[in-house]
mmCIF file of C-alpha atoms in Angstrom:
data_model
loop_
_atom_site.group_PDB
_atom_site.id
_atom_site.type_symbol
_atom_site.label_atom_id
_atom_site.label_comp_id
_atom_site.label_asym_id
_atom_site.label_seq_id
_atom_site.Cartn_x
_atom_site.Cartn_y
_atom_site.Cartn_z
ATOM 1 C CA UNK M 22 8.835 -1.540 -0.110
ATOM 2 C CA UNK M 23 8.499 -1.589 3.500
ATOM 3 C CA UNK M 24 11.392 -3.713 4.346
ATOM 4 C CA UNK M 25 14.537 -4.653 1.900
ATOM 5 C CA UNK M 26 15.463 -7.953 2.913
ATOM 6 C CA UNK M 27 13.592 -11.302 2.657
ATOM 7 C CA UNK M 28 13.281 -12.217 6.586
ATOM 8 C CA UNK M 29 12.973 -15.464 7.791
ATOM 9 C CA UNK M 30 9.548 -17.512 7.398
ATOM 10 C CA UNK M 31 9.086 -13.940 5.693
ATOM 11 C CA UNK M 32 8.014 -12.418 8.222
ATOM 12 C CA UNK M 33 9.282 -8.912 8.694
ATOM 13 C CA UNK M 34 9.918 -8.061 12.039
ATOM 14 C CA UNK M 35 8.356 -4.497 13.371
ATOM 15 C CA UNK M 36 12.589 -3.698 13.887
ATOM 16 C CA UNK M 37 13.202 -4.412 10.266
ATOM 17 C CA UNK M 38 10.176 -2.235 9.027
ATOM 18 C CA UNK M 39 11.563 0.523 11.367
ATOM 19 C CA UNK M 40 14.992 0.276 10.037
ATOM 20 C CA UNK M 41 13.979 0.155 6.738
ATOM 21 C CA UNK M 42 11.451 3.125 7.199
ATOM 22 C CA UNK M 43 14.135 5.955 6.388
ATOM 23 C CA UNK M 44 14.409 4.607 2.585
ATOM 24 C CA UNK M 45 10.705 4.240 2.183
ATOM 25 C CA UNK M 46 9.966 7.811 3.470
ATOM 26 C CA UNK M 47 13.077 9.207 0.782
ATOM 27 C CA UNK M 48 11.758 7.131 -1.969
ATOM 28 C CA UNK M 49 8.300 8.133 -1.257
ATOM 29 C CA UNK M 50 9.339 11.790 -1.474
ATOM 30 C CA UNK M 51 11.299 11.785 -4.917
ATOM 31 C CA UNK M 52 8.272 10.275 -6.604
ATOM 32 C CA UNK M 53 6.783 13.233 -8.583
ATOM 33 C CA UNK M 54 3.059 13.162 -8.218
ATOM 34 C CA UNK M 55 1.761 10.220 -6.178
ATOM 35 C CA UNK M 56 -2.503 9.379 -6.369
ATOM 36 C CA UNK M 57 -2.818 5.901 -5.468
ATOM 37 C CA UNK M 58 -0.365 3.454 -3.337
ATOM 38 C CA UNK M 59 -0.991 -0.135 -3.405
ATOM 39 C CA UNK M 60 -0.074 -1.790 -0.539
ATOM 40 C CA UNK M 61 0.808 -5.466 -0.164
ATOM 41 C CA UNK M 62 -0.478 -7.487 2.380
ATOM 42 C CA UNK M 63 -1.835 -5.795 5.822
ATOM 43 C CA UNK M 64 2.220 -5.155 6.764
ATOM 44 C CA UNK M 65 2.370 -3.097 3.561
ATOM 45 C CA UNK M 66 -1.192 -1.410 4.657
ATOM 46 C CA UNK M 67 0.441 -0.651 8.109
ATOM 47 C CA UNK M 68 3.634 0.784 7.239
ATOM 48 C CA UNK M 69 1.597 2.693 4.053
ATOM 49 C CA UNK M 70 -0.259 4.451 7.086
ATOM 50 C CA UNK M 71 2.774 5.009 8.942
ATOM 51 C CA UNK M 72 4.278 6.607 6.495
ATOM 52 C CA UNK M 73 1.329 9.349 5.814
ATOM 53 C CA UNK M 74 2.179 10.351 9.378
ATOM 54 C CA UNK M 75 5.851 10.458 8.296
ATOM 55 C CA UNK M 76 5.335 12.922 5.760
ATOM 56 C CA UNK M 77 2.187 15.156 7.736
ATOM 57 C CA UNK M 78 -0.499 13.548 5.774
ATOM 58 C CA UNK M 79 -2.847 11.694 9.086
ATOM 59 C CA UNK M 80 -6.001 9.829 8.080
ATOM 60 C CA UNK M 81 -8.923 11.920 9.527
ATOM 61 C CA UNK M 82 -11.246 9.181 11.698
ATOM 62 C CA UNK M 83 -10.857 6.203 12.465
ATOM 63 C CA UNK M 84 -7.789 4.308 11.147
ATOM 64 C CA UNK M 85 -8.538 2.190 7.797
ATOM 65 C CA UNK M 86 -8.777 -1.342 8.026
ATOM 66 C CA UNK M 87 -6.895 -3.969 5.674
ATOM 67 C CA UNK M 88 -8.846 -6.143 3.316
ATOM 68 C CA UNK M 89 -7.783 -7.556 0.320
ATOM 69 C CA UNK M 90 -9.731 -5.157 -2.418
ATOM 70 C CA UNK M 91 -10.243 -2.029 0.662
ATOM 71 C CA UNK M 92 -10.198 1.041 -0.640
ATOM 72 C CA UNK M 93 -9.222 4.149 1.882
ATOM 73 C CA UNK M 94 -9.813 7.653 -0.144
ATOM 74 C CA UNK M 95 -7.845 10.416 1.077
ATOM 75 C CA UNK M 96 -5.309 13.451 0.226
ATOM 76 C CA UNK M 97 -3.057 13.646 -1.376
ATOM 77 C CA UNK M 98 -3.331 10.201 -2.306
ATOM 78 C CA UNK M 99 -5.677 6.855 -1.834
ATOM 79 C CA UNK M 100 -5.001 3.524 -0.457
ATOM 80 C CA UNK M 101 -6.086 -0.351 -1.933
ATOM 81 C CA UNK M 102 -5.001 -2.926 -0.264
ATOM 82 C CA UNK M 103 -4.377 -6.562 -1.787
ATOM 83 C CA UNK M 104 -3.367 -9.822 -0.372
ATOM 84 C CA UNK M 105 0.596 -10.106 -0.515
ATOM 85 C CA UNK M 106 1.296 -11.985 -3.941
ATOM 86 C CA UNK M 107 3.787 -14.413 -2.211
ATOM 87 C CA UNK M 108 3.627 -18.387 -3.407
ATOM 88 C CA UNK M 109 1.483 -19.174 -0.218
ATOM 89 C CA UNK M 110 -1.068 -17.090 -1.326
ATOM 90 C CA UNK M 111 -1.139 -17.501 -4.864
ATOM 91 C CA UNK M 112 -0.187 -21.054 -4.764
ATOM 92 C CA UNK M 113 -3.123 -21.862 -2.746
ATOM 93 C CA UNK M 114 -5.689 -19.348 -4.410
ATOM 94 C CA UNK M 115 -5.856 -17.057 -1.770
ATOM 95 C CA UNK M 116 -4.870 -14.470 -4.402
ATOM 96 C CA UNK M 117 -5.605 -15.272 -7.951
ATOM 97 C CA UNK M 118 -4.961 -13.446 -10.951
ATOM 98 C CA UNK M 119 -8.375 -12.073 -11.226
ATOM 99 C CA UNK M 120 -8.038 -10.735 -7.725
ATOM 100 C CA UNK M 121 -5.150 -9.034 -8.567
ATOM 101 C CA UNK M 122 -6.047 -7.348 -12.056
ATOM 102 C CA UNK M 123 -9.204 -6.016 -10.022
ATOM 103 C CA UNK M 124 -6.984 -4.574 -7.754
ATOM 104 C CA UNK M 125 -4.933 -2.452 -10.285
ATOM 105 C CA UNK M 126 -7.620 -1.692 -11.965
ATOM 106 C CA UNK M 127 -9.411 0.230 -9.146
ATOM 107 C CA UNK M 128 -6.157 1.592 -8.357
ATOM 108 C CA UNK M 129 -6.011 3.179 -12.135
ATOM 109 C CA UNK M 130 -9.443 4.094 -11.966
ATOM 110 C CA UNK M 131 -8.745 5.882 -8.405
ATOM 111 C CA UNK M 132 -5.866 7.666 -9.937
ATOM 112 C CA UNK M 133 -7.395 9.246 -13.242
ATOM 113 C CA UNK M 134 -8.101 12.542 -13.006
ATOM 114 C CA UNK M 135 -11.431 13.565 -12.940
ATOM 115 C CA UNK M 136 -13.422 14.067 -16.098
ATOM 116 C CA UNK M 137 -13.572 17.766 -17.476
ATOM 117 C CA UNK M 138 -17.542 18.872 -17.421
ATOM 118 C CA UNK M 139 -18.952 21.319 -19.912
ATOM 119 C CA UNK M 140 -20.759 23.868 -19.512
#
């Protein structure tokens, strides 16, 4: 999570993501083998690209844009973004449960290893 508090209007603040950044970047880091992060809404895109600077890992190019099903491939692990599921978007079908099953299921297909080949 990006920030650990609900903020007003829920809008996190770029001061609360900062403060918050330290636990993100230690969580991040105990997590054994990471191939795909998810990122909620285009704060959780941002702060998902902030913190592959953290920890060494800069996007080569130009810098990945959020959309709600954008997929940014990269090592050591990808990016998808989806629309935040808070009750303003799913309430008013901004995000629907479709939208999001598509989501995770490009993230599991983006995070299965390859197929072994024969020879």
């Amino acid at each position: 999570a990006a920030v650990r508090c609900a903020p007003p209007a829920n809008k996190p603040t770029p001061s609360e993501r900062d403060a918050c950044a330290h636990w993100l970047v230690e969580e991040f880091r105990l997590l054994p083998r990471v191939g795909v992060v998810v990122c909620l809404g285009a704060f959780g895109w941002d702060a998902a690209l902030r913190l592959r600077r953290t920890l060494g890992h800069e996007p080569s190019g130009p810098k990945p844009k959020f959309s709600h099903g954008s997929v940014w491939q990269g090592t050591p692990w990808s990016m998808v973004g989806c629309y935040h599921p808070s009750q303003q978007n799913t309430f008013t079908g901004r995000l629907t449960e479709s939208m999001l099953d598509a989501v995770f299921t490009r993230a599991m297909e983006l995070g299965r290893p390859p197929a072994a080949t024969s020879c």
